[in-house]
Coordinates of C-alpha atoms in Angstrom, one line a residue:
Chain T
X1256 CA 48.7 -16.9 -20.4
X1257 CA 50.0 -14.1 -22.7
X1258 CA 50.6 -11.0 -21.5
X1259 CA 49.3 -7.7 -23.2
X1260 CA 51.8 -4.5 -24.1
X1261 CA 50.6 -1.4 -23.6
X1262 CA 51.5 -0.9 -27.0
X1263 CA 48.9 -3.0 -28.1
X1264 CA 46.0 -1.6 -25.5
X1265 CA 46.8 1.6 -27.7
X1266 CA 46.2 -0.4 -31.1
X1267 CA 43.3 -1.4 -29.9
X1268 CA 41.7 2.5 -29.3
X1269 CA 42.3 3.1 -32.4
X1270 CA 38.9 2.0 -34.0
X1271 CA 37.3 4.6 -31.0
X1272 CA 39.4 7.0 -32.2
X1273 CA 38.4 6.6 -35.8
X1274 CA 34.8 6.3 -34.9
X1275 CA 34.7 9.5 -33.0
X1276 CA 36.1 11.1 -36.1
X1277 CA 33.2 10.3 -38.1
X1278 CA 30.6 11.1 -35.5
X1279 CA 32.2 14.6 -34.9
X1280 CA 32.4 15.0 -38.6
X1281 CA 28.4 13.9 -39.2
X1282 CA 27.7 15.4 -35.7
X1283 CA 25.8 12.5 -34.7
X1284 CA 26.7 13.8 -30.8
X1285 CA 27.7 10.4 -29.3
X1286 CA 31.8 11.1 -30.3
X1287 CA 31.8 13.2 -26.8
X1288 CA 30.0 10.1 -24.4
X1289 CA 31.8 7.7 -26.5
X1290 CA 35.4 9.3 -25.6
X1291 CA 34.0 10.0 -21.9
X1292 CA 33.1 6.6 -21.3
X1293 CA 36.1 5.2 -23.4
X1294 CA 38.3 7.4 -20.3
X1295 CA 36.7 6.3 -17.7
X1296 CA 36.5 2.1 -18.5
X1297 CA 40.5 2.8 -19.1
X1298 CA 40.6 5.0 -15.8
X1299 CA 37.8 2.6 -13.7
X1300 CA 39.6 -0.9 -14.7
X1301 CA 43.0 0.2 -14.3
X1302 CA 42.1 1.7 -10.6
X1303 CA 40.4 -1.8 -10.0
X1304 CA 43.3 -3.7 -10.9
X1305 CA 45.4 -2.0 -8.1
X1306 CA 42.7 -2.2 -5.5
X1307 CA 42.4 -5.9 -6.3
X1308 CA 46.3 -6.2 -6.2
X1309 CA 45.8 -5.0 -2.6
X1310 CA 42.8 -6.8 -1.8
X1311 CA 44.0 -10.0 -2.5
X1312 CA 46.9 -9.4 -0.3
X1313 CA 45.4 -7.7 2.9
X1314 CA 44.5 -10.3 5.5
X1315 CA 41.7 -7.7 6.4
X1316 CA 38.0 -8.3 5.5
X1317 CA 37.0 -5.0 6.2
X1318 CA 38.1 -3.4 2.9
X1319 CA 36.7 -5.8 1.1
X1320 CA 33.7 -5.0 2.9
X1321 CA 33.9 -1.5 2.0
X1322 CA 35.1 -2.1 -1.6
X1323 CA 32.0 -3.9 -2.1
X1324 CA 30.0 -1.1 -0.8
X1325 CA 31.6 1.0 -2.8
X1326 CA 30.7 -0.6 -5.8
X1327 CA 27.0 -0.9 -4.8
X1328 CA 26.9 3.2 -4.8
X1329 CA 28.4 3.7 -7.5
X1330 CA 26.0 1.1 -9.3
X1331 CA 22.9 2.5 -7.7
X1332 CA 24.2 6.2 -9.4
X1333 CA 24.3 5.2 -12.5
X1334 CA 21.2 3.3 -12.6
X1335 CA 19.5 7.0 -11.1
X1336 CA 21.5 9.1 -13.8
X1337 CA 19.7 6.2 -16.7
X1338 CA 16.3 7.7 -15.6
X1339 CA 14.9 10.2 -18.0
X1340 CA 11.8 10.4 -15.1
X1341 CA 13.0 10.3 -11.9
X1342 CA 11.1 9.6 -8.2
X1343 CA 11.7 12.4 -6.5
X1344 CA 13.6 12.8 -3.5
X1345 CA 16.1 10.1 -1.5
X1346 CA 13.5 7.9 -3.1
X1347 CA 14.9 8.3 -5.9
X1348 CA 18.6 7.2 -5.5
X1349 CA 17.7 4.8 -2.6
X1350 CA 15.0 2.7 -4.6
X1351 CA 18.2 1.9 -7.5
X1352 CA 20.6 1.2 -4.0
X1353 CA 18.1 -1.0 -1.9
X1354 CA 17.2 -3.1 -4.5
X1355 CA 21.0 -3.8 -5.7
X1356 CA 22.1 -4.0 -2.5
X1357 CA 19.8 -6.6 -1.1
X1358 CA 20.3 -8.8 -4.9
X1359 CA 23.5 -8.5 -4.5
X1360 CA 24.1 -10.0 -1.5
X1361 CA 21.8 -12.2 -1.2
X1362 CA 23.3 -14.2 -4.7
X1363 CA 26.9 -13.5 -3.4
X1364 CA 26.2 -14.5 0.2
X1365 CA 24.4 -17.7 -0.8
X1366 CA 27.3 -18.3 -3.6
X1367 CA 30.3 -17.8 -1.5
X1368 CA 28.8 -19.5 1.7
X1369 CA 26.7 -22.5 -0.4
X1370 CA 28.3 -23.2 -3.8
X1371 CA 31.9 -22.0 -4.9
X1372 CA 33.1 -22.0 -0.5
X1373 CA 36.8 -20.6 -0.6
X1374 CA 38.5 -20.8 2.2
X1375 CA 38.0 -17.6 3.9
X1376 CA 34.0 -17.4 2.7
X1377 CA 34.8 -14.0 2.1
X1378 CA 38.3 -14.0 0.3
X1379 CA 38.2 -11.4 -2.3
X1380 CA 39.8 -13.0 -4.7
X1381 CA 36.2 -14.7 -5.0
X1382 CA 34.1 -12.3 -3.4
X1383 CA 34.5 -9.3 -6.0
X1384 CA 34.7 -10.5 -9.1
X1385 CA 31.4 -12.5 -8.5
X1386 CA 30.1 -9.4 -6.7
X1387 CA 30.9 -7.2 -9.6
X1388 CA 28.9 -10.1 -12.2
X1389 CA 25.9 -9.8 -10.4
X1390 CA 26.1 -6.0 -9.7
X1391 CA 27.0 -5.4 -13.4
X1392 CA 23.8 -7.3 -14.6
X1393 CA 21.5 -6.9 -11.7
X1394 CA 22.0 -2.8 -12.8
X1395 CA 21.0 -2.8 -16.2
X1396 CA 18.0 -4.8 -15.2
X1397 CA 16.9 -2.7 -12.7
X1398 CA 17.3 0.5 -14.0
X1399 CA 15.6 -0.8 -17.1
X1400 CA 13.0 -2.0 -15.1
X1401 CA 12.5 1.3 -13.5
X1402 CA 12.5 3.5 -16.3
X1403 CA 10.0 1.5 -18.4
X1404 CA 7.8 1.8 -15.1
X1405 CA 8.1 5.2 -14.5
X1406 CA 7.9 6.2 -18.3
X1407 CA 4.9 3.6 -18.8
X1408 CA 3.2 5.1 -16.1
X1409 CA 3.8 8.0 -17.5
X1410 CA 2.4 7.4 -20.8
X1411 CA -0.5 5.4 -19.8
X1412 CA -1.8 7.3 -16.8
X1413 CA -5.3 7.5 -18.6
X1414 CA -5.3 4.1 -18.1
X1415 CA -4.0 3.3 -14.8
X1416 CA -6.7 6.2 -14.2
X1417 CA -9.6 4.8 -15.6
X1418 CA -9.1 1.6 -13.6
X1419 CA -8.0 3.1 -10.2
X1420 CA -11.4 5.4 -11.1
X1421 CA -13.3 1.3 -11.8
X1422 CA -12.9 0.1 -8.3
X1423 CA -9.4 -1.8 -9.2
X1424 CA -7.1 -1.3 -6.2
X1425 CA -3.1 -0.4 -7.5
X1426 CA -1.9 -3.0 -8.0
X1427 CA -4.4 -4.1 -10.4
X1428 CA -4.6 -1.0 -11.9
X1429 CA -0.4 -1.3 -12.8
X1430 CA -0.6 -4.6 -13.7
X1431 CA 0.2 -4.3 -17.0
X1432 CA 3.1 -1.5 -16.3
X1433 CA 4.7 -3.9 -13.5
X1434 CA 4.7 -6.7 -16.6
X1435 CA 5.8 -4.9 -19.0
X1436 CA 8.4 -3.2 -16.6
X1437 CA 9.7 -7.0 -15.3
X1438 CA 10.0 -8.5 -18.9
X1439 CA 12.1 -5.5 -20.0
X1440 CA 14.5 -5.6 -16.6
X1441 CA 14.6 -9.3 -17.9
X1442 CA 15.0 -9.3 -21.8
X1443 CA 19.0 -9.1 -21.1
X1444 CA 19.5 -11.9 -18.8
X1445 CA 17.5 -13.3 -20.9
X1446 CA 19.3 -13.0 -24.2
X1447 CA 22.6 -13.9 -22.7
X1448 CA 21.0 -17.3 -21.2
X1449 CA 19.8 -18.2 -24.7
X1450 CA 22.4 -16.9 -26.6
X1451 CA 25.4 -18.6 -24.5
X1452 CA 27.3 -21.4 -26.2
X1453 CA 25.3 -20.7 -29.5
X1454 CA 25.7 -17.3 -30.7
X1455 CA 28.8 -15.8 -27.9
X1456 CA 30.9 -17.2 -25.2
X1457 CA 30.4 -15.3 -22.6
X1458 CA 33.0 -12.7 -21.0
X1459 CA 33.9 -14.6 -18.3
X1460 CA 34.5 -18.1 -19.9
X1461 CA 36.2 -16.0 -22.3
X1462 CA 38.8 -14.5 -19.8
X1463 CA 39.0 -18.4 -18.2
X1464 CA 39.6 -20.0 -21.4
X1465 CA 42.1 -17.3 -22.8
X1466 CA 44.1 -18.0 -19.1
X1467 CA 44.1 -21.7 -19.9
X1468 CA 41.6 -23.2 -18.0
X1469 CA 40.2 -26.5 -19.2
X1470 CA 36.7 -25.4 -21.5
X1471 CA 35.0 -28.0 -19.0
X1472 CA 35.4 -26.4 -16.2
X1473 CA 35.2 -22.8 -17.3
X1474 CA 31.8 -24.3 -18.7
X1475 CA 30.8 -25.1 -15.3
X1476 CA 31.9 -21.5 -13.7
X1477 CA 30.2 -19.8 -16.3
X1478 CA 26.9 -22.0 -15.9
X1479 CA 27.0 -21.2 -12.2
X1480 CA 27.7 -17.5 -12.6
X1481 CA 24.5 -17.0 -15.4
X1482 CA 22.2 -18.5 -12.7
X1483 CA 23.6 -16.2 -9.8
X1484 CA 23.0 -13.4 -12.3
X1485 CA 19.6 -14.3 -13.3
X1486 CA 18.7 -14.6 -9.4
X1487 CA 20.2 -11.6 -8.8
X1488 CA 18.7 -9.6 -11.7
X1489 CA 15.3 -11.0 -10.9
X1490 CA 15.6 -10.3 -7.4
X1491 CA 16.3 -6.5 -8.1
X1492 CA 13.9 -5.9 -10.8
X1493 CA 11.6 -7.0 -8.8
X1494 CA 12.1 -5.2 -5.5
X1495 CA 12.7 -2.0 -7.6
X1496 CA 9.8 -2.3 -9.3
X1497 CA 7.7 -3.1 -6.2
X1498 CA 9.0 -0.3 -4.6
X1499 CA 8.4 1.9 -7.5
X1500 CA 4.9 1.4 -7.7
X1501 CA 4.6 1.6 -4.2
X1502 CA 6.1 5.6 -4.3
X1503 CA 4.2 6.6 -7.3
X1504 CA 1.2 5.5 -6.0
X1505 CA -0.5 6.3 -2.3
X1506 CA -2.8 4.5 0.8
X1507 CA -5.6 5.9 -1.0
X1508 CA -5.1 3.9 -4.3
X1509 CA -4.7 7.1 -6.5
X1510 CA -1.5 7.4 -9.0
X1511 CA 1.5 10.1 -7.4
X1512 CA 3.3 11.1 -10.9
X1513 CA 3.6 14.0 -8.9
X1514 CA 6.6 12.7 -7.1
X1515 CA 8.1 12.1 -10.9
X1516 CA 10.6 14.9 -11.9
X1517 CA 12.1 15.2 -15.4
X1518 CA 16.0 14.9 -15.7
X1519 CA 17.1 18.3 -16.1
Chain W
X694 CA -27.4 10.1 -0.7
X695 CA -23.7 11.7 -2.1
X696 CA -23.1 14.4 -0.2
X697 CA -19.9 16.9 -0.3
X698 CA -19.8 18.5 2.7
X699 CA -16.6 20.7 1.8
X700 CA -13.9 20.0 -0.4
X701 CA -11.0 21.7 -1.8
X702 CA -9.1 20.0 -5.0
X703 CA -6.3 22.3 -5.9
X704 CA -8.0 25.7 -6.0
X705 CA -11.6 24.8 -6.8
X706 CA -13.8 24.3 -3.4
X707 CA -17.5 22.8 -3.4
X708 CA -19.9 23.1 0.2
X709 CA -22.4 21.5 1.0
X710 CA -23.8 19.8 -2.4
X711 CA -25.9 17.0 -2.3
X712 CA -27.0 14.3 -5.1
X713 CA -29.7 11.7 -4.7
X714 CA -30.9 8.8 -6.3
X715 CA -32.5 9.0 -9.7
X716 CA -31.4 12.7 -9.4
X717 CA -29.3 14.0 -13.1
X718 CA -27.1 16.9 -12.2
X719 CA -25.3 18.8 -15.2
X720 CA -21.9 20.1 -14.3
X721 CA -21.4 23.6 -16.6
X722 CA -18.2 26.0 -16.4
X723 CA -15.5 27.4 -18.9
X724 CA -12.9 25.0 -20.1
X725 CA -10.0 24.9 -18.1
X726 CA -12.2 25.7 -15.0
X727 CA -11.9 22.8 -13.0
X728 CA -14.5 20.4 -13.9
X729 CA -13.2 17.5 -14.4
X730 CA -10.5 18.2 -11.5
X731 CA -13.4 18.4 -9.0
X732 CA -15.3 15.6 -10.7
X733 CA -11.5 13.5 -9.9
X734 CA -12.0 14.7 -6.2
X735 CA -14.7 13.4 -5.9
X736 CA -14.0 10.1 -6.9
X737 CA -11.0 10.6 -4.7
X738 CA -8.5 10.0 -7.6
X739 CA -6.3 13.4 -7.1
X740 CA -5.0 14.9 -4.2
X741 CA -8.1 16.6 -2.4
X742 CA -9.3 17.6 1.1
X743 CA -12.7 17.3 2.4
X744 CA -15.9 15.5 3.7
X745 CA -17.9 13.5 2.0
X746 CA -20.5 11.1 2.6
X747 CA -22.2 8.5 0.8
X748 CA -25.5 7.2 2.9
X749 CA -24.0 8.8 5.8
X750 CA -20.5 7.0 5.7
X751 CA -17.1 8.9 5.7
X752 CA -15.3 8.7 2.3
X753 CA -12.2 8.6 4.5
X754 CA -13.6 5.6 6.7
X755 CA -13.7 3.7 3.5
X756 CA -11.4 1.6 1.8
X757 CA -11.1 3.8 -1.3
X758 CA -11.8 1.2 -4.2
X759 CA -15.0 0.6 -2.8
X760 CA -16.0 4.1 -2.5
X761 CA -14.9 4.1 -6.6
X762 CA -16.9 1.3 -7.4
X763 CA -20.1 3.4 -5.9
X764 CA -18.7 6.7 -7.0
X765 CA -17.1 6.0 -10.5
X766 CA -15.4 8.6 -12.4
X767 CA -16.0 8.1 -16.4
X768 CA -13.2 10.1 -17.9
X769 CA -13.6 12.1 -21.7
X770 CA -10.7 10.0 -23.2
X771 CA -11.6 6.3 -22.9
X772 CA -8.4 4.1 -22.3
X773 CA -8.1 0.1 -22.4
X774 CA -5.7 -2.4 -20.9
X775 CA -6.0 -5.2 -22.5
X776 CA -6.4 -6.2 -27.0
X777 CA -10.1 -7.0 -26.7
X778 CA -13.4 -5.3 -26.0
X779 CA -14.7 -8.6 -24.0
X780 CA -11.5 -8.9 -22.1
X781 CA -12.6 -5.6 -20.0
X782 CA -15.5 -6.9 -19.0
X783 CA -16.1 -9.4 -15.8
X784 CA -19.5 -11.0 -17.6
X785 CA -19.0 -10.4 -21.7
X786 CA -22.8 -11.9 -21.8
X787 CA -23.7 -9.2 -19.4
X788 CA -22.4 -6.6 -22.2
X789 CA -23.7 -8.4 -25.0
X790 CA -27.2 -8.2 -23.6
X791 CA -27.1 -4.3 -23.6
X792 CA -24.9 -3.2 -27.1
X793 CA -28.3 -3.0 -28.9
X794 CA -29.6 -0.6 -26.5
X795 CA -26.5 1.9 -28.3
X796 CA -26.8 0.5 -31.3
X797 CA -23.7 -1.3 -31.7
X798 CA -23.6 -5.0 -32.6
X799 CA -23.2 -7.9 -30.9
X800 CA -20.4 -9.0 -32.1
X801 CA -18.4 -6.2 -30.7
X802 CA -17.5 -7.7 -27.8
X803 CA -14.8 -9.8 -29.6
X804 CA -13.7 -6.5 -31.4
X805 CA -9.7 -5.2 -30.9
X806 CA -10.1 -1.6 -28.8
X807 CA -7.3 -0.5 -31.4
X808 CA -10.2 -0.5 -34.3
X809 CA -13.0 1.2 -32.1
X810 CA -13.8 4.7 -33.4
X811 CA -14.3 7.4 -30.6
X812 CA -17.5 6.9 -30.6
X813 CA -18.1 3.2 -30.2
X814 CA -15.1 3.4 -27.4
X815 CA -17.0 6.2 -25.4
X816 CA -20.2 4.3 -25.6
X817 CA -18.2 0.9 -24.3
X818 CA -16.3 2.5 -21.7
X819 CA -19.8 3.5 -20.3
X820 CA -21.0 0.3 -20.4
X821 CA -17.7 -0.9 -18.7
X822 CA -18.4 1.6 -15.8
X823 CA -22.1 0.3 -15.2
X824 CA -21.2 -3.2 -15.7
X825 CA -20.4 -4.1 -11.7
X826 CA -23.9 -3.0 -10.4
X827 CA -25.1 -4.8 -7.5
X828 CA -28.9 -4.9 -7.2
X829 CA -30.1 -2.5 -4.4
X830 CA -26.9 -0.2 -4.4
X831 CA -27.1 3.2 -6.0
X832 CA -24.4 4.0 -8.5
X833 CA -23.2 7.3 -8.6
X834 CA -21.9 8.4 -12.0
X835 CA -19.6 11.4 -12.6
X836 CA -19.3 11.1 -16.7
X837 CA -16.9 13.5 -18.0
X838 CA -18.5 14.9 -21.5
X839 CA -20.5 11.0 -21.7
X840 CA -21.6 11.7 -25.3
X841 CA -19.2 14.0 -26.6
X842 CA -18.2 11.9 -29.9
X843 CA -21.6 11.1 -30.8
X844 CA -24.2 12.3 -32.9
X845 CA -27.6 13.5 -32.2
X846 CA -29.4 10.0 -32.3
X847 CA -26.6 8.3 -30.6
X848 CA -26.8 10.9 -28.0
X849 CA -30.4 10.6 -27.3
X850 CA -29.6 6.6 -26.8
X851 CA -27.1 7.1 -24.5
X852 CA -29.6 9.4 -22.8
X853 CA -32.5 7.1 -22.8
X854 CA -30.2 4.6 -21.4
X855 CA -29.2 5.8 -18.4
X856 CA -32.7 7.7 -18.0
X857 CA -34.3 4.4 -17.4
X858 CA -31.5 3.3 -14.9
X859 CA -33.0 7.0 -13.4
X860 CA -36.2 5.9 -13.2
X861 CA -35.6 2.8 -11.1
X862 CA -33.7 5.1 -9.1
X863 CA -30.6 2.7 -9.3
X864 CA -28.4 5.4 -10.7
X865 CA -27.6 8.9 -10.0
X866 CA -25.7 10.9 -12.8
X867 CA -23.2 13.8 -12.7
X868 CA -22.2 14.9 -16.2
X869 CA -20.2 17.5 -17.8
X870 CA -21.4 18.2 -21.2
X871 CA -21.1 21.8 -23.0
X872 CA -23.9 20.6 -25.4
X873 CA -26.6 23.2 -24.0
X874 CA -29.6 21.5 -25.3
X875 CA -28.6 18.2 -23.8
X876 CA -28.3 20.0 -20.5
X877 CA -31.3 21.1 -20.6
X878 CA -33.1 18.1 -21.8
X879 CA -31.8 15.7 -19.7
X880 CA -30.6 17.3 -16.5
X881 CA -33.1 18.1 -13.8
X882 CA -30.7 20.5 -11.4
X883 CA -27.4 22.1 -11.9
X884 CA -23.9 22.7 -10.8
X885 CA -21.3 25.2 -11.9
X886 CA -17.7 26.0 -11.7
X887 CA -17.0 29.6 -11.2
X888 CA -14.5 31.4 -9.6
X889 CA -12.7 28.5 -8.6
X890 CA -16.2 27.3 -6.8
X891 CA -18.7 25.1 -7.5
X892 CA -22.9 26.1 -6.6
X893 CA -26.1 25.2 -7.4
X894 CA -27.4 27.4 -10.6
X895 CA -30.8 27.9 -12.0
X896 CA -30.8 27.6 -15.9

């Protein structure tokens, strides 16, 4: 495999650099999130890469337990801080957590244990990086999911209203919202499935083909890893959404947007 | 028999008010007094506190989209779900059979509810809220402002409509309206909002 300088990691800001230049010169207001985020992928991946250095060597499970935990929290954060509407409350951060946590390792559980079975189940060298797939995808899906719920409901309360005020019980009357909501926390997975092998090669083929594996077998990996993220992004959207409904509506069938708040 | 025994919706309260069927009740008060927040008690679709009764059975005894279907809120600002008129509908042959009675064609069943004007909506959405009468069980209607985007004629359709669902006492009607002739005209007793309450008024 060939090895990257740091020199070159610096080339490659460059274009960041340049684009925040233009932003802050047209004001266009993303130059200050792009450099943020730009910082913290830099700061994130680089603190990974030494907690993997140590995970890989400890004989202990437990930190990979808790380095997995970890992860879920920070994941169900940002999905919370991606919601212009937010359920109020613990609700509101535990609904993001709960669903990722139970996706998550429910596809990892099954992978390590059923399909891939290294030799601890639970040797991290396996364990996180397929952790971290699903996590990464089962987030955007569910906190896409749950803002187009809570800002469809939002929109369309007339009409959840008029059918709740028809005799439909909720979940009739946020039919339409739950679809709408579920196709969205889809569209990603989605796109990648149908895009794959036509229009990109996905990131981690990528990384296995660029370390030298043979393009057969990273085929194979990759196949099995877009199915354990579909699960798992289906999985979540779903329980998020079901849970979401569930909190913004009550035992007496009648829509809480009440228990909404605006970001602030 | 609908009768509020007490209830409290936000600030408004309403004690002991009864509504019978065949009986047309108007519902009068300033805007932004609270009428349409009661009527939404009522039909239990906002946070409220109180007894109420339907034939003498607790609202709070029943499973809630029941009560709806007997007590059905018709809000002012008709809103759809699906692209077409028929699709809202459980029997489309059902609604065929009464467009004529307000004056809109039959073909409007297969019409998209993006090209109905206000009008023609507020008339359907009526007709949606009727549509799941069961012979022998009184309806009780609270229409928000029914007839508020028609004209005169259209009006007195609507009216002549829902009178003859009156006579056969299979209906009872709530309405808001702030047209004062129509209040009149078509409302035996009435109701008002005032100072966050809600009586029985002579006119």
């Amino acid at each position: 495999m060939m090895t990257i300088g740091y020199e070159e990691l610096a080339l490659g800001s460059v274009l960041i650099l340049l684009h925040a230049g233009i932003s802050l010169y047209y004001r266009t207001g993303v130059a200050v999130s792009m450099l943020v985020a730009s910082v913290r992928m830099v700061v994130q991946l680089g603190l990974m890469a030494y907690v993997l250095r140590f995970l890989f060597t400890s004989p202990l499970p437990f930190w990979t337990l808790v380095a997995a935990l970890v992860m879920i929290g920070f994941a169900g954060y940002e999905i919370l801080s991606r919601q212009k509407r937010r359920i109020g409350g613990m609700w509101g951060y535990g609904i993001g957590t709960s669903s990722l946590f139970a996706a998550a390792s429910i596809v990892t559980l099954f992978t390590l244990l059923v399909q891939v079975k290294p030799d601890p189940w639970y040797e991290a060298r396996y364990a996180i990086p397929l952790l971290g797939m699903v996590l990464g995808n089962t987030m955007n899906g569910v906190s896409l999911g749950l803002s187009t719920l809570t800002n469809t409901l939002w929109s369309e309360r007339d009409m959840v209203e008029a059918r709740l005020a028809l005799g439909h019980n909720k979940w009739q009357a946020c039919e339409t919202v739950v679809r709408q909501s579920m196709y969205t926390g889809m569209m990603g997975i989605v796109n990648s499935m149908s895009g794959a092998g036509l229009v990109f090669i996905p990131g981690m083929m990528t990384g296995q083909l660029m370390a030298g594996a043979d393009p057969i077998e990273a085929a194979k990996y990759q196949i099995l890893v877009m199915f354990l993220i579909a699960g798992g992004t289906a999985i979540g959207t779903s329980i998020a959404v079901f849970i979401g409904v569930h909190r913004l509506t009550d035992k007496r069938h009648r829509l809480r947007l009440d228990r909404l708040s605006m970001k602030i | 028999m609908l009768f509020i025994e007490q209830l409290e919706v936000k600030a408004i309260t309403a004690h002991g008010l009864s509504i019978d069927a065949g009986e047309c009740i108007s519902l009068s008060g300033a805007s932004g007094m609270g009428k349409s927040l009661f009527m939404k008690g009522v039909a239990d679709l906002v946070i409220n506190r109180g007894t109420l009764l339907l034939d003498g059975a607790a609202r709070s005894d029943m499973y809630i989209p029941d009560w709806r279907n007997r007590v059905t809120y018709v809000g002012a600002k008709p809103a759809w779900w699906c692209d077409l008129v028929s699709e809202h509908f459980n029997n489309p042959d059902w609604l065929a059979s009464q467009l004529s009675a307000f004056d809109l064609p039959e073909k409007a069943i297969n019409w998209t509810v993006h090209r109905l004007s206000s009008g023609e909506a507020q008339r359907l959405a009526l007709l949606r809220a009727l549509e799941e009468s069961v012979e022998g069980v009184v309806r009780y209607l609270l229409l928000d402002e029914p007839t508020s985007a028609l004209d005169g004629l259209r009006q007195k359709q609507v009216e002549s409509y829902l009178q003859d669902l009156l006579d056969d006492k299979k209906i009872a009607v709530l309405f808001v309206s702030h047209d004062e002739h129509q209040v009149k005209r078509f409302a035996q007793r009435h109701w008002q909002v005032y100072d966050r309450r809600v009586r029985e008024v002579s006119i």
